[in-house]
Every structure is written in structure tokens, then in C-alpha cells.
Amino acid sequence: MKILFFTGKGGVGKSTMSAASARQLSDKYRVLIVSLDPAHNLGDIFGVVLSHKKHRFTDSLFLKEVNLQKLCRDYLQRETRVLTDTYRYLQTINLDNYFSVLKYSPGIEEYALLTGIEETIRSEKDFDYIVFDTPPTGLTLRFLALPWITVTWIDRLIQIRRDILGKRHTIYRIRGILDDKETILSYDENDDDILKRLKKLKENYQDLSSLLQGEDCGIVLVYNPDTLSLKESKRLIDGFRDLKLPLRLLINNKIQTKYKTMADHVDSAMQALAPEVPIQRVAFSESLLDGKNSTLYDIPEIILSPLEMK
Amino acid sequence: MISSLYRWIRRFFADFDATHREKAAALTVIEMEELENIFALLLLGAFTGVPSPPTFLAVELLPYMDRELKILCKRANDCSDMLAEMCGTIGID
């Protein structure tokens, strides 16, 4: 299974490009396209009403819009359950429902989105391609960075935990006993609950991180032939490089013949930033403006052809 | 008479051994508690305004953190008189 993330500045045509690519891929493969953008317009492009459940568009093309609010709710419900289980005794005096305030925690969208992506990848194994249409730059970089950030934190915590266990072992060898009046303290890595849990969590996030950095995953960067778009794309390319995420294709979208010089300039600047990545050019569709084109996902260029040739 | 003297000598050496072992381990115990304090502080830093790791890590590990939390609270209590704490640690009376 291959996974593609369409990224780029707001309004460059990520959704249209991802929709057109998914449509073209579905001639040969089974494809699922998922919109992660809270301001969904995947449904508008395909002319159908979508929800968080899979919608069958053709036999080989399925569409889905992720409901960010629902994802956040599910994510927090899981976290709240851990807390409620820990403080189960509060149920006897009816105080356990106070944890429900957690649903107003700030900064959880990224985690919820990441969990959503992870679940989609793990549960939709029978597709050949999963295409993700992502929200604009800022949020996308933040949630794609999360597995790496989390693993870094866990690594530091594991190191400190190992130091603690090392000290405990020294004390055990000098004194022979190791307790804090109530419980016997563990000094072996295999007996320490915290270290065991940390290692398990690290394993999970490393799996996800290596999946995102692996051969079967790829970032497609969409941009327009203008200076603003070029500047933001530069930042994105730097961000992907820092996170070791594989950039597979650049799409210069909305090229008009009269501004061809600008398009060439932007393309050469982009090529200098990512020399090994192929560029696909997509012409600006005049028919979009005269209102005659009702199928927005029909684009004459075979968008992912440079990838297939590779 | 001889057996009671023998018992007394044995106990004397046992206590002597234990005292010295306790003394030798004392500093490492303090180091260990400080590390546990730092671990708790890093993980549950949001309590004190320290930038904290992803929240879910704190929640995931919370069920196992009772000892670390106790040490964190003890340290927070003692921190008003750190000089006395340090003097106690290095054995200045």
C-alpha cells in the first residue's frame, strides 16, 4: 500500500490535485482519498455529500472527509478513560465525571489528526493507494512532526529512568534492601513498570515515524507560479527535510501561457531546492471560470506520471 | 556468659556494617530521589509551568507515578529552605 500526502499553501489547489490524482489512479488501483482539512471541499469537487464514513464513488475509488471534532472527541474520550480508571475510587463519591472538562483542552487537534491518520492507515489495508488531502502548511507540518517530537521526548525520559534504575541498583548492592517503607523498588529494567510502558510507547511511535519516512509514503507539494507560493514552499521543503519525510513530487499548478516566464523562474528555484524531485506542470483551466466544467477532478495532465515512471 | 558475649560482638559488627553501608548509600539515595523528582517534573511540568511533553505521555504514565509524585510534593515543600536541605545533604550540622 502506498500513502501520499498532498501539501502546500492554502488555495494552491491541493484538494483539486489530490482529487484528480486519486481519480486517475483509480483506473488501475483501488484508491481511498481522505480529506484532513477542517475546511473540507472534497465533497464539492466530486459533487457528493461526504461524512467521516467511507463513500463509494466508483468500484475502485472511495472518498472520506475526516471529522476533526469527532476525532478530538474520540481521542479525549480515550485519555479520559485512562484517568477515570486510575481514579476509579472517585466513582464511589460521584466525582469521576469532573474529568469530562478535559474535552476543552487546547492543542489536541494535531494529536487527534495523527491518531486519525494512523487508524486509517492501519485499518484500510485493502487499498493500493491512500491519498491524504492535508490542511494548509502550518497544521500539516505540526502533525507530521509529532511522531518525531514524541519519540525524542520518550528517549529523554527513558534515559532519565535508566539513570534512576542505575542508582537504585547501586543502593541495592550497598544496602541489600531497596524499599520506600511501603513498596519494594525495582532496579531491573524488566521489572520497572514506567520503563516498560515508555518502551512500548516508543515502539508505537517509531513504527509510525518509520512508516511516514519509509518507501511507501510520499509527500506531494503543490504550489502556484507566484513569489508568495514559492516562499512558503521553500519553508515546507526545509520542514520536510528536517523531519526526514520523503518529498516525491512537485506540482506547479495553475500555469498560464502569458505568465510562462514566471512559472519557469519558480520551477527552477524549486528544482534548486529539491534537485532530485520531479516536477509536474498543470495548466490553469480556463473552463473553471466560464462555469461549463462541472467535473473539477477531470484534469488532462496525468499528474502522478513522473512517480509511476520512477 | 561466653555465648552472650559472642552474640554481643556479632550484633556490634552487624550494626557497624549496616551503619557504614547506610552512610555509603545515603548520597546515592539523595541523587536517586533528585532524579525521580526531575523525572516527575519533566513529565508533569504543566503543574509548575515548565514546558511539558505531549500531554498523553503524562496521562499514560500517571498510574505508575505515585512514588515520583510523593517525592515531587516533598521537594516542593522543602524548597522554601534549600540552604538547610543542602547542609543536611552534605552533612554540615
Tab-separated table of C-alpha atoms in Angstrom:
chain	number	residue	atom	x	y	z
A	1	MET	CA	0.000	0.000	0.000
A	2	LYS	CA	1.276	3.454	-0.900
A	3	ILE	CA	0.430	6.617	1.011
A	4	LEU	CA	0.528	10.112	-0.482
A	5	PHE	CA	0.145	13.420	1.350
A	6	PHE	CA	-0.776	16.438	-0.781
A	7	THR	CA	0.564	19.543	0.922
A	8	GLY	CA	1.038	23.210	0.121
A	9	LYS	CA	-0.031	26.742	0.897
A	10	GLY	CA	-3.747	27.473	1.265
A	11	GLY	CA	-5.560	27.863	-2.062
A	12	VAL	CA	-2.882	26.446	-4.390
A	13	GLY	CA	-5.133	23.571	-5.448
A	14	LYS	CA	-4.177	20.740	-3.092
A	15	SER	CA	-7.689	19.343	-2.957
A	16	THR	CA	-8.204	19.540	-6.739
A	17	MET	CA	-4.809	17.945	-7.441
A	18	SER	CA	-5.327	15.176	-4.880
A	19	ALA	CA	-8.843	14.521	-6.200
A	20	ALA	CA	-7.624	14.396	-9.813
A	21	SER	CA	-4.700	12.131	-8.890
A	22	ALA	CA	-6.950	9.786	-6.944
A	23	ARG	CA	-9.394	9.683	-9.871
A	24	GLN	CA	-6.584	8.898	-12.327
A	25	LEU	CA	-5.025	6.260	-10.061
A	26	SER	CA	-8.382	4.560	-9.604
A	27	ASP	CA	-8.304	3.457	-13.273
A	28	LYS	CA	-5.635	0.948	-12.283
A	29	TYR	CA	-5.727	0.666	-8.495
A	30	ARG	CA	-8.057	0.659	-5.502
A	31	VAL	CA	-7.807	4.148	-4.060
A	32	LEU	CA	-9.065	5.846	-0.911
A	33	ILE	CA	-8.869	9.625	-0.727
A	34	VAL	CA	-9.179	11.224	2.715
A	35	SER	CA	-9.552	14.942	3.364
A	36	LEU	CA	-7.911	16.058	6.623
A	37	ASP	CA	-8.617	19.733	6.061
A	38	PRO	CA	-11.148	21.058	8.606
A	39	ALA	CA	-12.481	23.277	5.788
A	40	HIS	CA	-13.446	20.317	3.612
A	41	ASN	CA	-14.126	20.697	-0.083
A	42	LEU	CA	-13.508	17.193	-1.329
A	43	GLY	CA	-17.255	16.628	-1.428
A	44	ASP	CA	-17.694	19.796	-3.503
A	45	ILE	CA	-15.083	18.619	-6.009
A	46	PHE	CA	-16.743	15.242	-6.509
A	47	GLY	CA	-20.231	16.718	-6.218
A	48	VAL	CA	-21.304	14.453	-3.354
A	49	VAL	CA	-22.054	14.884	0.334
A	50	LEU	CA	-19.339	13.196	2.400
A	51	SER	CA	-19.024	12.248	6.047
A	52	HIS	CA	-16.446	10.567	8.262
A	53	LYS	CA	-17.601	7.247	6.818
A	54	LYS	CA	-16.189	5.929	3.538
A	55	HIS	CA	-18.243	6.880	0.476
A	56	ARG	CA	-18.057	4.622	-2.592
A	57	PHE	CA	-17.638	6.865	-5.658
A	58	THR	CA	-16.725	4.104	-8.109
A	59	ASP	CA	-15.761	0.464	-7.573
A	60	SER	CA	-12.144	1.439	-7.139
A	61	LEU	CA	-12.429	4.947	-5.681
A	62	PHE	CA	-13.610	5.691	-2.154
A	63	LEU	CA	-13.878	9.119	-0.526
A	64	LYS	CA	-13.822	10.204	3.105
A	65	GLU	CA	-13.788	13.510	4.966
A	66	VAL	CA	-12.281	13.336	8.438
A	67	ASN	CA	-14.429	14.945	11.087
A	68	LEU	CA	-11.868	16.760	13.234
A	69	GLN	CA	-14.322	17.432	16.035
A	70	LYS	CA	-15.274	13.771	16.240
A	71	LEU	CA	-11.594	12.739	16.171
A	72	CYS	CA	-10.834	15.135	19.035
A	73	ARG	CA	-13.783	13.787	20.977
A	74	ASP	CA	-12.704	10.157	20.466
A	75	TYR	CA	-9.106	10.954	21.351
A	76	LEU	CA	-10.081	12.744	24.556
A	77	GLN	CA	-12.514	10.013	25.474
A	78	ARG	CA	-9.658	7.517	25.391
A	79	GLU	CA	-7.433	9.775	27.520
A	80	THR	CA	-10.248	10.468	29.964
A	81	ARG	CA	-10.824	6.723	30.289
A	82	VAL	CA	-7.212	6.209	31.442
A	83	LEU	CA	-7.695	8.926	34.069
A	84	THR	CA	-11.045	7.578	35.180
A	85	ASP	CA	-9.544	4.088	35.503
A	86	THR	CA	-6.686	5.465	37.587
A	87	TYR	CA	-9.032	7.378	39.849
A	88	ARG	CA	-11.744	4.716	39.848
A	89	TYR	CA	-12.368	5.169	43.590
A	90	LEU	CA	-13.851	8.597	42.809
A	91	GLN	CA	-16.841	6.792	41.341
A	92	THR	CA	-17.900	5.843	44.869
A	93	ILE	CA	-18.435	9.505	45.709
A	94	ASN	CA	-19.587	10.528	42.216
A	95	LEU	CA	-16.635	12.788	41.470
A	96	ASP	CA	-15.328	10.942	38.415
A	97	ASN	CA	-17.370	12.962	35.908
A	98	TYR	CA	-15.270	16.058	36.639
A	99	PHE	CA	-12.651	14.703	34.233
A	100	SER	CA	-15.036	15.439	31.379
A	101	VAL	CA	-13.710	19.019	31.436
A	102	LEU	CA	-10.670	17.606	29.597
A	103	LYS	CA	-12.575	17.877	26.352
A	104	TYR	CA	-11.788	21.591	26.363
A	105	SER	CA	-8.002	21.002	26.415
A	106	PRO	CA	-6.137	23.205	23.931
A	107	GLY	CA	-3.668	21.883	21.355
A	108	ILE	CA	-5.090	18.434	20.861
A	109	GLU	CA	-6.135	18.783	17.211
A	110	GLU	CA	-2.714	17.669	15.961
A	111	TYR	CA	-2.738	14.547	18.108
A	112	ALA	CA	-6.289	13.746	17.141
A	113	LEU	CA	-5.402	14.197	13.429
A	114	LEU	CA	-2.346	11.993	13.758
A	115	THR	CA	-4.381	9.311	15.507
A	116	GLY	CA	-6.927	9.611	12.684
A	117	ILE	CA	-4.254	9.100	10.016
A	118	GLU	CA	-2.746	6.177	11.927
A	119	GLU	CA	-6.122	4.472	12.271
A	120	THR	CA	-6.911	4.970	8.577
A	121	ILE	CA	-3.551	3.513	7.522
A	122	ARG	CA	-3.874	0.528	9.860
A	123	SER	CA	-7.500	-0.285	9.137
A	124	GLU	CA	-7.671	0.280	5.346
A	125	LYS	CA	-5.158	-2.333	4.282
A	126	ASP	CA	-7.088	-3.474	1.203
A	127	PHE	CA	-6.405	-0.249	-0.735
A	128	ASP	CA	-3.432	0.101	-3.095
A	129	TYR	CA	-3.239	3.856	-2.537
A	130	ILE	CA	-4.364	6.156	0.271
A	131	VAL	CA	-4.283	9.823	-0.753
A	132	PHE	CA	-4.466	12.421	2.039
A	133	ASP	CA	-5.519	15.955	1.261
A	134	THR	CA	-3.968	17.946	4.135
A	135	PRO	CA	-4.797	21.273	5.797
A	136	PRO	CA	-2.569	24.269	4.875
A	137	THR	CA	1.153	24.326	5.772
A	138	GLY	CA	1.188	25.223	9.483
A	139	LEU	CA	-1.044	22.485	10.849
A	140	THR	CA	0.321	19.867	8.429
A	141	LEU	CA	3.934	20.397	9.480
A	142	ARG	CA	2.899	20.321	13.132
A	143	PHE	CA	1.095	16.996	12.996
A	144	LEU	CA	3.656	15.353	10.715
A	145	ALA	CA	6.353	16.395	13.219
A	146	LEU	CA	4.518	14.849	16.169
A	147	PRO	CA	5.795	11.242	15.942
A	148	TRP	CA	9.363	12.514	15.851
A	149	ILE	CA	8.851	15.009	18.703
A	150	THR	CA	7.170	12.346	20.809
A	151	VAL	CA	9.964	9.821	20.239
A	152	THR	CA	12.537	12.487	21.225
A	153	TRP	CA	10.689	13.159	24.490
A	154	ILE	CA	10.288	9.466	25.224
A	155	ASP	CA	14.017	8.916	24.576
A	156	ARG	CA	14.949	11.579	27.120
A	157	LEU	CA	12.542	10.152	29.689
A	158	ILE	CA	13.901	6.621	29.109
A	159	GLN	CA	17.432	7.922	29.684
A	160	ILE	CA	16.468	9.526	32.996
A	161	ARG	CA	14.579	6.389	34.018
A	162	ARG	CA	17.657	4.266	33.281
A	163	ASP	CA	19.769	6.607	35.417
A	164	ILE	CA	17.267	6.220	38.268
A	165	LEU	CA	17.383	2.421	37.969
A	166	GLY	CA	21.199	2.573	37.876
A	167	LYS	CA	21.220	4.489	41.181
A	168	ARG	CA	18.728	2.046	42.659
A	169	HIS	CA	20.953	-0.850	41.647
A	170	THR	CA	23.952	0.787	43.344
A	171	ILE	CA	21.930	1.316	46.527
A	172	TYR	CA	20.726	-2.281	46.390
A	173	ARG	CA	24.300	-3.560	46.130
A	174	ILE	CA	25.456	-1.467	49.079
A	175	ARG	CA	22.479	-1.892	51.382
A	176	GLY	CA	20.969	-5.146	50.208
A	177	ILE	CA	17.424	-3.827	50.547
A	178	LEU	CA	15.568	-1.327	48.419
A	179	ASP	CA	12.201	-0.103	49.607
A	180	ASP	CA	10.418	3.105	50.489
A	181	LYS	CA	8.645	1.750	53.595
A	182	GLU	CA	5.548	0.710	51.603
A	183	THR	CA	6.790	-0.886	48.406
A	184	ILE	CA	9.876	-2.661	47.203
A	185	LEU	CA	11.507	-0.590	44.464
A	186	SER	CA	12.557	-2.215	41.235
A	187	TYR	CA	16.075	-1.741	39.908
A	188	ASP	CA	15.905	-4.086	36.938
A	189	GLU	CA	14.799	-2.701	33.545
A	190	ASN	CA	12.413	-5.604	33.051
A	191	ASP	CA	10.641	-5.027	36.385
A	192	ASP	CA	10.073	-1.287	36.121
A	193	ASP	CA	6.507	-0.530	35.031
A	194	ILE	CA	7.295	3.030	33.911
A	195	LEU	CA	10.229	1.974	31.731
A	196	LYS	CA	8.228	-0.904	30.238
A	197	ARG	CA	5.374	1.480	29.348
A	198	LEU	CA	7.791	4.059	27.907
A	199	LYS	CA	9.431	1.431	25.708
A	200	LYS	CA	6.045	0.255	24.444
A	201	LEU	CA	5.009	3.830	23.602
A	202	LYS	CA	8.324	4.450	21.865
A	203	GLU	CA	7.837	1.339	19.753
A	204	ASN	CA	4.386	2.555	18.620
A	205	TYR	CA	5.612	5.998	17.640
A	206	GLN	CA	8.752	4.683	15.980
A	207	ASP	CA	6.591	2.406	13.842
A	208	LEU	CA	4.504	5.373	12.769
A	209	SER	CA	7.573	7.529	12.225
A	210	SER	CA	9.299	4.922	10.058
A	211	LEU	CA	6.061	4.376	8.144
A	212	LEU	CA	5.887	8.094	7.334
A	213	GLN	CA	9.589	8.204	6.417
A	214	GLY	CA	9.514	4.907	4.509
A	215	GLU	CA	9.500	3.869	0.858
A	216	ASP	CA	5.729	3.529	0.603
A	217	CYS	CA	4.975	7.008	1.843
A	218	GLY	CA	5.440	10.232	-0.060
A	219	ILE	CA	4.767	13.945	0.106
A	220	VAL	CA	3.475	15.752	-2.947
A	221	LEU	CA	4.000	19.503	-2.772
A	222	VAL	CA	1.586	21.685	-4.735
A	223	TYR	CA	2.429	25.322	-5.497
A	224	ASN	CA	1.478	28.111	-7.885
A	225	PRO	CA	3.744	30.101	-10.170
A	226	ASP	CA	3.963	33.126	-7.886
A	227	THR	CA	6.511	34.525	-5.408
A	228	LEU	CA	4.416	34.059	-2.268
A	229	SER	CA	3.760	30.430	-3.055
A	230	LEU	CA	7.461	29.901	-3.777
A	231	LYS	CA	8.490	31.356	-0.419
A	232	GLU	CA	6.088	29.195	1.561
A	233	SER	CA	7.076	26.109	-0.437
A	234	LYS	CA	10.717	26.746	0.490
A	235	ARG	CA	9.750	26.663	4.166
A	236	LEU	CA	7.802	23.449	3.632
A	237	ILE	CA	10.708	21.750	1.858
A	238	ASP	CA	13.022	22.725	4.747
A	239	GLY	CA	10.453	21.415	7.220
A	240	PHE	CA	10.161	18.066	5.408
A	241	ARG	CA	13.927	17.760	5.231
A	242	ASP	CA	14.241	18.363	8.994
A	243	LEU	CA	11.604	15.721	9.666
A	244	LYS	CA	13.203	13.326	7.141
A	245	LEU	CA	9.881	12.996	5.316
A	246	PRO	CA	10.283	11.919	1.683
A	247	LEU	CA	9.259	14.564	-0.867
A	248	ARG	CA	8.324	12.658	-4.038
A	249	LEU	CA	6.763	15.143	-6.432
A	250	LEU	CA	6.405	18.888	-7.012
A	251	ILE	CA	3.311	20.142	-8.814
A	252	ASN	CA	3.320	23.586	-10.358
A	253	ASN	CA	-0.401	24.209	-10.653
A	254	LYS	CA	-2.413	26.917	-12.457
A	255	ILE	CA	0.217	27.762	-15.104
A	256	GLN	CA	-0.987	30.304	-17.679
A	257	THR	CA	0.729	30.745	-21.046
A	258	LYS	CA	1.034	34.523	-20.634
A	259	TYR	CA	2.907	34.121	-17.318
A	260	LYS	CA	5.153	31.300	-18.512
A	261	THR	CA	8.363	33.157	-17.624
A	262	MET	CA	7.285	33.384	-14.007
A	263	ALA	CA	6.384	29.679	-13.992
A	264	ASP	CA	9.841	28.828	-15.352
A	265	HIS	CA	11.503	31.016	-12.730
A	266	VAL	CA	9.539	29.411	-9.863
A	267	ASP	CA	10.234	25.910	-11.220
A	268	SER	CA	13.968	26.488	-11.474
A	269	ALA	CA	14.020	27.884	-7.918
A	270	MET	CA	12.089	24.833	-6.683
A	271	GLN	CA	14.333	22.446	-8.591
A	272	ALA	CA	17.374	24.032	-6.960
A	273	LEU	CA	15.819	23.385	-3.541
A	274	ALA	CA	14.923	19.773	-4.283
A	275	PRO	CA	17.104	18.674	-7.212
A	276	GLU	CA	16.166	15.009	-7.124
A	277	VAL	CA	12.383	15.534	-7.110
A	278	PRO	CA	10.478	15.562	-10.436
A	279	ILE	CA	8.212	18.496	-11.313
A	280	GLN	CA	4.794	18.119	-12.892
A	281	ARG	CA	3.188	21.134	-14.545
A	282	VAL	CA	-0.560	21.574	-14.583
A	283	ALA	CA	-2.105	24.262	-16.769
A	284	PHE	CA	-4.661	26.716	-15.466
A	285	SER	CA	-8.059	25.505	-16.601
A	286	GLU	CA	-9.945	28.337	-18.382
A	287	SER	CA	-13.104	26.282	-18.247
A	288	LEU	CA	-13.105	26.647	-14.427
A	289	LEU	CA	-14.022	30.293	-14.892
A	290	ASP	CA	-16.713	30.005	-17.561
A	291	GLY	CA	-18.763	27.663	-15.374
A	292	LYS	CA	-19.012	24.940	-18.004
A	293	ASN	CA	-16.707	22.468	-16.307
A	294	SER	CA	-18.736	20.611	-13.716
A	295	THR	CA	-16.234	17.830	-13.062
A	296	LEU	CA	-13.423	19.587	-11.267
A	297	TYR	CA	-11.421	16.391	-10.837
A	298	ASP	CA	-11.040	15.909	-14.611
A	299	ILE	CA	-7.593	17.227	-15.436
A	300	PRO	CA	-5.925	16.346	-18.763
A	301	GLU	CA	-2.401	16.000	-17.329
A	302	ILE	CA	-1.590	12.601	-15.798
A	303	ILE	CA	-0.482	14.129	-12.521
A	304	LEU	CA	1.437	11.275	-10.927
A	305	SER	CA	3.056	10.085	-14.179
A	306	PRO	CA	6.601	11.126	-13.075
A	307	LEU	CA	6.140	8.942	-9.991
A	308	GLU	CA	4.933	5.911	-11.955
A	309	MET	CA	7.851	6.160	-14.358
A	310	LYS	CA	10.190	6.005	-11.344
B	1	MET	CA	28.433	-15.919	79.543
B	2	ILE	CA	30.717	-16.591	76.592
B	3	SER	CA	27.777	-17.115	74.221
B	4	SER	CA	26.169	-13.839	75.290
B	5	LEU	CA	29.481	-12.016	74.723
B	6	TYR	CA	29.753	-13.721	71.347
B	7	ARG	CA	26.192	-12.546	70.457
B	8	TRP	CA	27.017	-9.027	71.568
B	9	ILE	CA	30.160	-8.921	69.376
B	10	ARG	CA	28.227	-10.271	66.402
B	11	ARG	CA	25.499	-7.673	66.823
B	12	PHE	CA	28.122	-4.945	67.246
B	13	PHE	CA	29.767	-5.836	63.938
B	14	ALA	CA	26.422	-6.279	62.180
B	15	ASP	CA	25.286	-2.809	63.314
B	16	PHE	CA	28.679	-1.359	62.445
B	17	ASP	CA	28.395	-2.856	58.954
B	18	ALA	CA	24.805	-1.628	58.492
B	19	THR	CA	25.653	1.911	59.641
B	20	HIS	CA	28.523	2.181	57.226
B	21	ARG	CA	26.520	0.727	54.363
B	22	GLU	CA	23.717	3.181	55.146
B	23	LYS	CA	26.208	6.074	55.189
B	24	ALA	CA	27.768	4.953	51.905
B	25	ALA	CA	24.383	4.697	50.219
B	26	ALA	CA	22.975	7.950	51.661
B	27	LEU	CA	24.282	10.250	48.951
B	28	THR	CA	23.184	7.896	46.172
B	29	VAL	CA	19.695	7.788	47.743
B	30	ILE	CA	19.549	11.575	47.574
B	31	GLU	CA	20.761	11.524	43.966
B	32	MET	CA	18.131	8.921	43.110
B	33	GLU	CA	15.357	10.965	44.729
B	34	GLU	CA	16.502	14.089	42.890
B	35	LEU	CA	16.425	12.202	39.586
B	36	GLU	CA	12.948	10.916	40.377
B	37	ASN	CA	11.941	14.477	41.173
B	38	ILE	CA	13.316	15.679	37.817
B	39	PHE	CA	11.537	12.830	36.024
B	40	ALA	CA	8.215	13.791	37.617
B	41	LEU	CA	8.834	17.472	36.980
B	42	LEU	CA	9.581	16.888	33.289
B	43	LEU	CA	6.605	14.647	32.821
B	44	LEU	CA	4.096	16.619	34.854
B	45	GLY	CA	5.691	20.004	34.300
B	46	ALA	CA	2.412	21.633	33.358
B	47	PHE	CA	1.698	21.820	37.139
B	48	THR	CA	4.586	24.201	37.612
B	49	GLY	CA	4.632	25.982	34.274
B	50	VAL	CA	7.552	24.046	32.780
B	51	PRO	CA	7.002	23.249	29.071
B	52	SER	CA	5.678	19.722	29.240
B	53	PRO	CA	5.883	16.777	26.873
B	54	PRO	CA	2.847	15.677	24.894
B	55	THR	CA	0.027	15.512	27.443
B	56	PHE	CA	-0.876	11.948	26.645
B	57	LEU	CA	2.529	10.738	27.941
B	58	ALA	CA	1.756	12.168	31.375
B	59	VAL	CA	-1.679	10.562	31.365
B	60	GLU	CA	-0.326	7.205	30.149
B	61	LEU	CA	2.303	7.035	32.909
B	62	LEU	CA	0.187	8.524	35.695
B	63	PRO	CA	-0.954	5.140	37.105
B	64	TYR	CA	2.679	4.228	37.921
B	65	MET	CA	3.837	7.583	39.189
B	66	ASP	CA	2.766	7.508	42.877
B	67	ARG	CA	6.294	7.433	44.326
B	68	GLU	CA	7.559	10.145	41.960
B	69	LEU	CA	4.577	12.353	42.791
B	70	LYS	CA	5.219	11.980	46.521
B	71	ILE	CA	8.856	12.999	46.026
B	72	LEU	CA	7.785	15.941	43.849
B	73	CYS	CA	5.450	17.181	46.609
B	74	LYS	CA	8.105	16.625	49.301
B	75	ARG	CA	10.620	18.635	47.266
B	76	ALA	CA	8.078	21.386	46.692
B	77	ASN	CA	7.530	21.518	50.481
B	78	ASP	CA	11.244	21.637	51.269
B	79	CYS	CA	12.223	24.137	48.634
B	80	SER	CA	11.498	27.126	50.890
B	81	ASP	CA	14.675	26.288	52.832
B	82	MET	CA	17.073	24.929	50.249
B	83	LEU	CA	20.161	26.017	52.225
B	84	ALA	CA	19.191	23.784	55.150
B	85	GLU	CA	18.439	20.991	52.664
B	86	MET	CA	21.898	21.282	51.122
B	87	CYS	CA	23.601	21.456	54.538
B	88	GLY	CA	21.743	18.317	55.576
B	89	THR	CA	22.773	16.586	52.357
B	90	ILE	CA	26.478	17.239	52.711
B	91	GLY	CA	26.465	16.652	56.475
B	92	ILE	CA	27.064	20.145	57.918
B	93	ASP	CA	25.432	20.479	61.351
